[in-house]
Coordinates of C-alpha atoms and ligand atoms in Angstrom, one line a residue:
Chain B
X240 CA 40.4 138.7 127.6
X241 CA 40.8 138.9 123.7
X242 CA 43.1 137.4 121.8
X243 CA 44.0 138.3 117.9
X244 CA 46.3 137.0 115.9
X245 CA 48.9 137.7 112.7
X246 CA 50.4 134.6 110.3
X247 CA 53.7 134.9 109.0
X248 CA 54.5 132.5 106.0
X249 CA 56.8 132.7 103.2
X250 CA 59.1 130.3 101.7
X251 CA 61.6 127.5 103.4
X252 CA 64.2 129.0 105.3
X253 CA 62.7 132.3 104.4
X254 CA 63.3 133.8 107.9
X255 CA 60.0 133.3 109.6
X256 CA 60.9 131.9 113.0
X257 CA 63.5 134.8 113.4
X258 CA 61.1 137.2 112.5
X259 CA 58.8 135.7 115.6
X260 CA 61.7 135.1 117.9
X261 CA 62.6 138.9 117.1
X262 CA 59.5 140.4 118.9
X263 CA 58.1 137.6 120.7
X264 CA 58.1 137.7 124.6
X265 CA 57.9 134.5 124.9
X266 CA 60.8 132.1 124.0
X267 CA 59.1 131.2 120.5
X268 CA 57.3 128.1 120.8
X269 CA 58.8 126.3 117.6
X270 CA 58.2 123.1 116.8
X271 CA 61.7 122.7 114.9
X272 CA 63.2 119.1 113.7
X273 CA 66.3 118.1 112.2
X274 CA 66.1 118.3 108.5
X275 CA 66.0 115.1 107.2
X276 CA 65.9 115.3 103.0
X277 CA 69.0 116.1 101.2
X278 CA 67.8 118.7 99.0
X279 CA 66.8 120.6 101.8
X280 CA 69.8 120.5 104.0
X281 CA 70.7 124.3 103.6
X282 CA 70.1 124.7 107.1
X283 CA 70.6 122.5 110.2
X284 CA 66.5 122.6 111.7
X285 CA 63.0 123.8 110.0
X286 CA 59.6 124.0 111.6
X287 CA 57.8 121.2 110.8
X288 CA 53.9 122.6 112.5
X289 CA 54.3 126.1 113.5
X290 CA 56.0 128.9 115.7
X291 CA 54.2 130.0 117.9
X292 CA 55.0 133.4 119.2
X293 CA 53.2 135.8 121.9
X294 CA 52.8 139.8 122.3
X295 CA 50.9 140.8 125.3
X296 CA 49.2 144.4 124.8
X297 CA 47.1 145.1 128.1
X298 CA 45.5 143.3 130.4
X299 CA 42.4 142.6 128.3
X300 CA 44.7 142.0 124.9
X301 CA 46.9 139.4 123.4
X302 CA 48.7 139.2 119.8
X303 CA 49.4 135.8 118.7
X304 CA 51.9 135.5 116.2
X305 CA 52.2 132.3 113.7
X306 CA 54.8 130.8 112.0
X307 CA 54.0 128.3 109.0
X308 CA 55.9 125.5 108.3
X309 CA 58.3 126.4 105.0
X310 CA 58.3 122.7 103.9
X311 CA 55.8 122.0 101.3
X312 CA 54.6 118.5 103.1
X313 CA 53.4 120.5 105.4
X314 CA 51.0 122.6 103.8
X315 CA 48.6 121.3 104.9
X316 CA 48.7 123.0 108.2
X317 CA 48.1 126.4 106.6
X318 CA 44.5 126.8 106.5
X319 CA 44.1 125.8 110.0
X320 CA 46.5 128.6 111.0
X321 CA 45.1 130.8 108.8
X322 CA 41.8 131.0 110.7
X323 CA 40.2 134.0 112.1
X324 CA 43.7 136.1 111.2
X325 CA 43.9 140.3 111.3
X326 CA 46.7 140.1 108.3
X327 CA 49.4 138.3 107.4
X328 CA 52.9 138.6 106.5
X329 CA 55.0 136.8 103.6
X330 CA 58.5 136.7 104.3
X331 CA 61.0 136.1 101.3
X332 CA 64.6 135.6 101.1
X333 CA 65.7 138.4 98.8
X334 CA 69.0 136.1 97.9
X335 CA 67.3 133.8 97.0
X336 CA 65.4 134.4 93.8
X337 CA 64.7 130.2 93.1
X338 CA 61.7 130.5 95.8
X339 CA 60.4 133.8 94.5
X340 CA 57.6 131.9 92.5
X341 CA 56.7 129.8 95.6
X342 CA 56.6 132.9 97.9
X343 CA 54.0 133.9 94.8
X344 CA 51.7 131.2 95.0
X345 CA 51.9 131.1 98.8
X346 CA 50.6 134.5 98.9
X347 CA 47.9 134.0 96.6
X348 CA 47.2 130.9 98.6
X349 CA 46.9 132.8 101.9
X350 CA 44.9 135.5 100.1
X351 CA 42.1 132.6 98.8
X352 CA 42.1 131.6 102.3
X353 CA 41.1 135.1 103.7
X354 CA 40.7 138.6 102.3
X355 CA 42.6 140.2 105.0
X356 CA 45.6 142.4 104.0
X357 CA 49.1 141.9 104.4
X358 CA 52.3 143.0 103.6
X359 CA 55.3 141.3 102.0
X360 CA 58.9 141.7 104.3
X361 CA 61.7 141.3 101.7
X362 CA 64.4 139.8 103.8
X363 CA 67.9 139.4 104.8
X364 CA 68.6 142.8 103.3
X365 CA 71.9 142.2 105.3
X366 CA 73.4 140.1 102.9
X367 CA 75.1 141.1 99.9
X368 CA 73.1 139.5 97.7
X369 CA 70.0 140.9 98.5
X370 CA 67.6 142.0 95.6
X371 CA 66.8 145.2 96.1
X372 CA 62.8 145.9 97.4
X373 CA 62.4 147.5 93.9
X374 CA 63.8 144.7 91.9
X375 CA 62.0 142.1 94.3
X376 CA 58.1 144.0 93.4
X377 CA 59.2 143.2 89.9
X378 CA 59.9 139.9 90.4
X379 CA 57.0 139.1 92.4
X380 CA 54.7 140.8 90.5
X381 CA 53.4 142.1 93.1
X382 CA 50.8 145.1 92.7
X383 CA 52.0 149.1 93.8
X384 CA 49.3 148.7 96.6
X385 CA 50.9 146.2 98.1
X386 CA 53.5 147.1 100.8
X387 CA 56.6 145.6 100.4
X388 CA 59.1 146.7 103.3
X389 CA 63.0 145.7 103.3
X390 CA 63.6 143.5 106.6
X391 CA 66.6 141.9 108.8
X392 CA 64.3 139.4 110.8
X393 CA 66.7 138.8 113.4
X394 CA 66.7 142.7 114.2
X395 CA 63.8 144.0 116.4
X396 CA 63.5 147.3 115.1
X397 CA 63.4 145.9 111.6
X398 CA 60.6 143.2 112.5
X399 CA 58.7 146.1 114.8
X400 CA 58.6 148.2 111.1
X401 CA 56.8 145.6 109.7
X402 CA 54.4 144.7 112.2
X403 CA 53.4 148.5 112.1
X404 CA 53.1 148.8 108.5
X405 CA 50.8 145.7 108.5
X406 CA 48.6 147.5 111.2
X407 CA 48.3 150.3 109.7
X408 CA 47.2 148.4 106.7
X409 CA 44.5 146.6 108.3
X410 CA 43.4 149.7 110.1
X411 CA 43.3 151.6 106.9
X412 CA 41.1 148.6 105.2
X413 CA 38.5 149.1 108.5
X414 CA 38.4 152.5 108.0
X415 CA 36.8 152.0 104.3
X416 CA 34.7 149.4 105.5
Chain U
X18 CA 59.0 90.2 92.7
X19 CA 56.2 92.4 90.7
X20 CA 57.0 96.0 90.3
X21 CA 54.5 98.0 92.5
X22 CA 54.3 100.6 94.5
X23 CA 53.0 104.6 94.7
X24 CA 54.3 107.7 92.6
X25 CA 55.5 109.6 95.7
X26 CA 58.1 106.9 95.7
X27 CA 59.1 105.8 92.9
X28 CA 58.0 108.6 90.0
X29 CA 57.2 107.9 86.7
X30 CA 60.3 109.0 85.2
X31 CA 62.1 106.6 87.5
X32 CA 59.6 104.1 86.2
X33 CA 60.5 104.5 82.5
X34 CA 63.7 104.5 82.8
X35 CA 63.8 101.6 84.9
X36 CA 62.0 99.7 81.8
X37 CA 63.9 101.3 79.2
X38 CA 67.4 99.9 81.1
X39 CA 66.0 96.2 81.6
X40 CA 64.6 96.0 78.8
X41 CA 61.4 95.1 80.1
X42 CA 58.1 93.7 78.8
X43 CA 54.2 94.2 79.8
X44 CA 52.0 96.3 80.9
X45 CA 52.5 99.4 83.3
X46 CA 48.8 100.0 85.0
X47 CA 49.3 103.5 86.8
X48 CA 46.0 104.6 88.9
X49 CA 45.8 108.5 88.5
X50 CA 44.1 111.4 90.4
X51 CA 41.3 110.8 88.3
X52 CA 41.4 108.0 85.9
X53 CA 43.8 105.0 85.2
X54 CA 46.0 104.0 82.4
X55 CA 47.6 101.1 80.9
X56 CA 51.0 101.8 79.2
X57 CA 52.4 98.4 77.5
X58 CA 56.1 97.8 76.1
X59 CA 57.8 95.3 74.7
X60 CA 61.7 94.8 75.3
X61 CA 61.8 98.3 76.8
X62 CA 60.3 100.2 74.1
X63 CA 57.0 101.8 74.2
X64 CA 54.6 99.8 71.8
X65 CA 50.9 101.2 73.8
X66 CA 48.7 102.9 75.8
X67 CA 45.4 103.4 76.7
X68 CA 43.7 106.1 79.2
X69 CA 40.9 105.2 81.4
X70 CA 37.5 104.2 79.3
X71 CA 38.4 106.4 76.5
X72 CA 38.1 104.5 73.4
X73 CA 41.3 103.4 72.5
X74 CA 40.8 101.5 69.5
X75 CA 41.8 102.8 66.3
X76 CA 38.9 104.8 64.8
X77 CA 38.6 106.3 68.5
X78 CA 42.5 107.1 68.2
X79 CA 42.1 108.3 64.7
X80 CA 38.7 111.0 66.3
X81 CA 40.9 111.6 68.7
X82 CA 43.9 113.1 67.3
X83 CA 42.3 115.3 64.2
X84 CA 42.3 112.7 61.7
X85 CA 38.9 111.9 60.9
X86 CA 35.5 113.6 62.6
X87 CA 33.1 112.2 64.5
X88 CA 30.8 111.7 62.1
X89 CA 33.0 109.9 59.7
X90 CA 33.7 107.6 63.1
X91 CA 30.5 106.5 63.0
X92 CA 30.2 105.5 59.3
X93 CA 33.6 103.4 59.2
X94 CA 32.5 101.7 62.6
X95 CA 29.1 100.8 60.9
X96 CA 30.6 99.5 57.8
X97 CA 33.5 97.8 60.0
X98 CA 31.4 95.3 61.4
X99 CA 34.0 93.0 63.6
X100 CA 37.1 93.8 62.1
X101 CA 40.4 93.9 63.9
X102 CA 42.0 97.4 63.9
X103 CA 44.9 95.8 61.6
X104 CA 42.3 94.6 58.8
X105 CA 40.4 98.5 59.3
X106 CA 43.9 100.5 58.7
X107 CA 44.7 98.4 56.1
X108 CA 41.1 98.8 54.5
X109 CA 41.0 103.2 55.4
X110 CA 44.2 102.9 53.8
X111 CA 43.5 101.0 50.1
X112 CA 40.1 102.7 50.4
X113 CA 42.2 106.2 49.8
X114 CA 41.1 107.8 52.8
X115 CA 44.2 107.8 55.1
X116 CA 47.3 107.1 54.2
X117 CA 49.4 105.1 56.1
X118 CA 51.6 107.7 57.4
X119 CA 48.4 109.2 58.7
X120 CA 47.4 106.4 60.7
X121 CA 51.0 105.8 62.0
X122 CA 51.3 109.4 63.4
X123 CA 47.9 109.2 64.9
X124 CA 48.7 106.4 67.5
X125 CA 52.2 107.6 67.8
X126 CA 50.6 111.4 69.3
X127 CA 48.3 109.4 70.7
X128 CA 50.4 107.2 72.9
X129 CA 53.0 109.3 73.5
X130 CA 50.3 112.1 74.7
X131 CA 49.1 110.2 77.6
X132 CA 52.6 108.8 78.9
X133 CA 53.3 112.9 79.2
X134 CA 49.8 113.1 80.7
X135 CA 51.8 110.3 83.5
X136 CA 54.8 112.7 84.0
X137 CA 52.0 115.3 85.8
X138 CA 50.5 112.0 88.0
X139 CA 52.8 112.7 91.4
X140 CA 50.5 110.6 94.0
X141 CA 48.8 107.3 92.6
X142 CA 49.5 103.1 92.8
X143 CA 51.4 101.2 89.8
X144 CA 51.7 98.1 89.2
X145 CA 54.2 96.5 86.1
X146 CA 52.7 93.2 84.8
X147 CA 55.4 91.1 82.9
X148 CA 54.6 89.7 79.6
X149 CA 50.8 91.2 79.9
X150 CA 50.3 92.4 76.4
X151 CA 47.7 95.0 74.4
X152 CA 44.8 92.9 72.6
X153 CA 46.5 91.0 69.6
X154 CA 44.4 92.9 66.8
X155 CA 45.8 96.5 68.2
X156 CA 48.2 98.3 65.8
X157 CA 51.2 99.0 68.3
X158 CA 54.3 101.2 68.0
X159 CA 57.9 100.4 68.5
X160 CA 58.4 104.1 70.1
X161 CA 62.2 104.6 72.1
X162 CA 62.2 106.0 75.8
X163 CA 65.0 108.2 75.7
X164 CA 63.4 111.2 74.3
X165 CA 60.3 110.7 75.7
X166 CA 61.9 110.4 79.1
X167 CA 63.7 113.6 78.7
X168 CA 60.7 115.7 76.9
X169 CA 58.0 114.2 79.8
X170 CA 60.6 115.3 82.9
X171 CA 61.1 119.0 81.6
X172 CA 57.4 118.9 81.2
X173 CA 57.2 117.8 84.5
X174 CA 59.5 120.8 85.9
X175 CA 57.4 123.3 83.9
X176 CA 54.1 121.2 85.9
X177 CA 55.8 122.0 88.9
X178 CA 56.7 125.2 88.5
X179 CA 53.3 126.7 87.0
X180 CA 51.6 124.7 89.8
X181 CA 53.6 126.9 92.1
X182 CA 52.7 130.5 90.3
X183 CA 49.3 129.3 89.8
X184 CA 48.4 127.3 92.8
X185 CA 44.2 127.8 93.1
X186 CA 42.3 127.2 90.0
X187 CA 39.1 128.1 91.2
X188 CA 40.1 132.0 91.0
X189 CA 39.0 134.0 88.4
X190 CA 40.9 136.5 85.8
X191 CA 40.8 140.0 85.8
X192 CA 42.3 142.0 82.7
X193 CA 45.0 144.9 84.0
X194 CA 43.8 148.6 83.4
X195 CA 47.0 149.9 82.5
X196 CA 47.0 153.0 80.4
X197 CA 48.7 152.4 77.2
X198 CA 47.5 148.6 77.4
X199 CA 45.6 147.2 74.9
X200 CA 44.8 143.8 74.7
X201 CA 43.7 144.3 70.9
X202 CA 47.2 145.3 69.8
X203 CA 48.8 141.7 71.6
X204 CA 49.6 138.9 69.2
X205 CA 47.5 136.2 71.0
X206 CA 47.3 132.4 69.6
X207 CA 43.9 130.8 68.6
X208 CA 44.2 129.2 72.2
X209 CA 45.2 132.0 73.9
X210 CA 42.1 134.5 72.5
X211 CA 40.1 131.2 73.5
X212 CA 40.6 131.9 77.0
X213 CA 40.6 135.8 76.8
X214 CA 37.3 135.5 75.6
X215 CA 36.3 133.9 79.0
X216 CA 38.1 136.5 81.0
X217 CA 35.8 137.8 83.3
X218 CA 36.0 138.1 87.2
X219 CA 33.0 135.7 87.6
X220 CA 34.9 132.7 85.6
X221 CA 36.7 130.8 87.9
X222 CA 40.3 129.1 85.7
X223 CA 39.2 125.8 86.0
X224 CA 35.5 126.7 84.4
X225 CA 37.7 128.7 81.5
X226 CA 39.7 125.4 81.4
X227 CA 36.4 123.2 81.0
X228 CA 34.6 125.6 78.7
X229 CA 38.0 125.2 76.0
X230 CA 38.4 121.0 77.1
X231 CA 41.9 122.3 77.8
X232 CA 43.5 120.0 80.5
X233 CA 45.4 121.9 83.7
X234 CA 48.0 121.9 82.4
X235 CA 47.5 124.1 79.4
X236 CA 45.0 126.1 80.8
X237 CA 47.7 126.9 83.6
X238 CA 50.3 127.7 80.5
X239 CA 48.1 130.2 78.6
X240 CA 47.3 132.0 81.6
X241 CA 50.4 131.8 83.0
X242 CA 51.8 134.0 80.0
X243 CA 49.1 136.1 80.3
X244 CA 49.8 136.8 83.7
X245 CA 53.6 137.2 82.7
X246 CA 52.8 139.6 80.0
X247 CA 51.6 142.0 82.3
X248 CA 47.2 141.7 80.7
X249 CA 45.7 139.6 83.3
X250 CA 45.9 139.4 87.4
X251 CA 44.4 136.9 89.8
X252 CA 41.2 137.7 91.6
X253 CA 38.8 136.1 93.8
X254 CA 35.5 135.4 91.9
X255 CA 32.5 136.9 93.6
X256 CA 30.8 134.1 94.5
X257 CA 33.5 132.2 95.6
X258 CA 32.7 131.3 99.7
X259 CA 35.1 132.1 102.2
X260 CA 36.4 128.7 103.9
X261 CA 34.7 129.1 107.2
X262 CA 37.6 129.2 109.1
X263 CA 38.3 132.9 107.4
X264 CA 36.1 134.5 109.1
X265 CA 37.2 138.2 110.3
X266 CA 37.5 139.5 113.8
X267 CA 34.4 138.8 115.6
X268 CA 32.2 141.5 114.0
X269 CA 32.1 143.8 116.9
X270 CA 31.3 147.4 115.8
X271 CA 33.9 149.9 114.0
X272 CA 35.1 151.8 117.0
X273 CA 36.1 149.2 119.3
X274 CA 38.2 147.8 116.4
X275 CA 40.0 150.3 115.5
X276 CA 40.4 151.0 119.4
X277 CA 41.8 147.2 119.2
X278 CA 44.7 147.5 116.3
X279 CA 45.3 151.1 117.5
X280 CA 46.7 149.5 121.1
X281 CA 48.6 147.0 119.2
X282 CA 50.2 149.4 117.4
X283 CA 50.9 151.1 120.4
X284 CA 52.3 148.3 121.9
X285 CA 54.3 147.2 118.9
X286 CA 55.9 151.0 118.8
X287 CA 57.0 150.7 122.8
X288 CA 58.7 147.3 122.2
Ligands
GTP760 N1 71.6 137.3 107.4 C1 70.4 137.1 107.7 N2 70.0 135.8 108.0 C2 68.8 135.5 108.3 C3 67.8 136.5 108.4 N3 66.6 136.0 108.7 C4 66.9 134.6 108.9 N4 68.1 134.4 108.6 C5 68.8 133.0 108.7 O1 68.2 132.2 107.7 C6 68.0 130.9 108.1 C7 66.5 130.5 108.1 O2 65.8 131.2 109.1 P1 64.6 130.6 109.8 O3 64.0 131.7 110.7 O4 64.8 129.3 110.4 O5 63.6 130.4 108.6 P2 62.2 129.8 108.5 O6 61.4 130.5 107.5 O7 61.6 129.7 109.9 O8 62.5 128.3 108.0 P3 61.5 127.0 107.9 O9 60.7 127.0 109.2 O10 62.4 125.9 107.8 O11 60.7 127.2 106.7 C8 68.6 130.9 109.5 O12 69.9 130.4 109.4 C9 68.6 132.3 110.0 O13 69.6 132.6 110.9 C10 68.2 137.9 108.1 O14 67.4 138.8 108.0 N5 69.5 138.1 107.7
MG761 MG1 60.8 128.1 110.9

């Protein structure tokens, strides 16, 4: 039995526990609490370790799917899920361009910690005040051989797109190996 | 009830202006990442400081902050022999080489440089001593908090925020090839062209940082420009190890793993 696994990070409330519970067949083991400071009381609950979420492919194959914790305090917990990951997703809030720069360092964080690829979902391209993907690369900085994919995380077919893209990424970067 | 406690608590910006507002007086000791400092007022304005063992008396000061070299340091010290710093100001001064003025604004950027220094300090101990005073013979300031207060906390957002953009410095710089781009035809800054000249994917920031005796935070500035201007990009030095935990996929052989992420993607597509 192998198991593999795929890290999805990104900002505070950037959508990465919807993202999991989107494609997960397993009621997304989230280790969510009551949000507790002030200045982070835009939502009611926020992972405080990690989603955990579960894929199983055959008999002899399992994708793990992580979810780090948003809250800066936490950080701490990212290089241990980090370890021995196939890629890795960074999930941003396109409406909200104040966490743009931390979704920046976060990815050059998770890039120091492993070369592996990964692909940046631009999400909640639902709302109206979505940046566009083309105005969010900008933003980011991010460079034209990075994928960067519009995404609704709380829509299956949306979440399945990114998944893909990511594979074929890492796929790709084993072929020129 | 003394005034102690850590930075993640109570931050330094609450500190001063808790001084400033009761007028206090003594000496703030503040324990930093990597060094200590002693920041002394009197009635709630800032009159002193003093940063780790660096030599805060006034021909140390004067080194310091441009006005005299190193080697002129070491003449006035020999000729000083035990003379207060009051008695030695007053002597550079009739002696016509500094004027008074001089002197004045060299402890002022002095002090005032390593209470900003504080603003950057989010995690350490401090402890406010009341009525503990700087040595008698030290030439003090009668400095107000306000500005400083205001000037240190939006250097403290700008910290924060470059901190964010540049979280790692132990990567390296890479210029951009960009057709078009040429990093001759910019308008860099003495400082700035100090640090291009380092740019090389083997230099990690912080060995860029030590090679110009820049401090993080305005290593993290220039570069952060740089980055913004389009010239430079983040890379991972050569050299740099992996943490061990970022090891890849058990290195089977090519075949089975791309047989491995082509079932996932297989799955992934039937979901
Ligand atoms: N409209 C819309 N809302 C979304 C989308 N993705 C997430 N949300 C909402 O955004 C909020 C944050 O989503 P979470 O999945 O909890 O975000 P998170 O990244 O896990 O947050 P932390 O664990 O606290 O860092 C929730 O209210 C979600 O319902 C999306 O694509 N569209
Ligand atoms: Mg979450």
């Amino acid at each position: 039995m192998q198991t593999v696994k795929m890290v999805v990070t990104g900002p505070f409330a950037a959508g990465k526990t919807s993202f999991i519970r989107s494609v997960s067949e397993i009621d997304v083991v989230s280790t969510e609490r009551k949000i507790s400071t002030e200045a982070e009381r835009i939502k009611e609950t926020t992972t405080v370790a990690m989603d955990f979420g579960r894929i199983t492919v055959d008999d002899d194959l399992v994708l793990y799917l992580f979810g780090t914790p948003g809250q800066k305090r936490f950080d701490f917990m990212w290089e241990i899920l980090s370890e021995g990951m196939l890629g890795f997703i960074v999930t941003v809030d396109s409406t909200r361009p104040e966490t743009f720069r931390e979704a920046k360092g976060i990815l050059q964080t998770f890039r120091a910690y492993a070369p592996t690829p990964y692909v940046v979902a631009a999400n909640k391209q639902d709302m109206e005040a979505a940046w566009t993907v083309e105005d969010l690369r900008i933003a980011l900085k991010l460079d034209p051989a990075v994928k960067m994919l519009p995404c609704v995380a709380s829509d299956r077919e949306s979440v399945k797109k990114v998944l893909l893209e990511l594979l074929y990424s890492i796929l790709e970067d084993m072929e020129k190996k | 009830m003394a005034v102690k406690g850590n930075l993640r608590d109570f931050s330094v910006t609450q500190l001063l202006n808790l001084i400033n507002l009761a007028r206090k007086t003594g000496t703030l000791t503040v324990e930093g990442p990597n060094e200590a400092a002693w920041v002394s007022f009197q009635a709630g304005k800032l009159i002193y400081a003093q940063l780790g063992n660096e030599d805060g008396t006034l021909v140390g000061i004067l080194v310091r902050t441009g006005r005299i070299t190193a080697k002129q340091a070491q003449v006035i010290k020999s000729h000083a022999g035990d003379k207060s710093d009051k008695e030695l100001g007053l002597l550079l001064i009739n002696a016509g080489y500094l004027t008074q003025q001089d002197i004045l604004a060299g402890i002022r950027q002095y002090i005032i440089d390593i209470v900003y220094r504080l603003f950057t300090w989010v995690d350490g101990f401090f402890r406010f001593d009341n009525d503990v005073l700087p040595p008698d013979d030290r030439i003090v300031m009668r400095l107000d908090l306000e500005n400083i207060i205001i000037e240190g906390a939006r250097r403290m957002r700008e910290w924060e925020q470059l901190q964010e953009e540049l979280p790692n410095l132990d990567m390296a710089l890479d210029f951009i090839e960009r057709p078009g781009a040429n990093i001759r035809d910019v308008n860099l800054n003495v400082e700035e062209w100090k640090v291009v000249s380092y740019i090389n994917p083997k230099n990690s920031i912080r060995q860029i940082m030590k090679a110009n005796k820049m401090n993080e935070l305005e290593i993290r500035r220039i570069v952060y420009a740089l980055i913004q201007a389009g010239l430079v990009e983040v890379v991972r030095p050569p050299g740099m190890p992996l943490p061990p935990q970022a090891r890849q996929v058990p290195a089977v052989d090519k075949r089975q793993q791309s047989s491995l992420v082509n079932r996932l993607i297989d799955r992934i597509r039937s979901l």
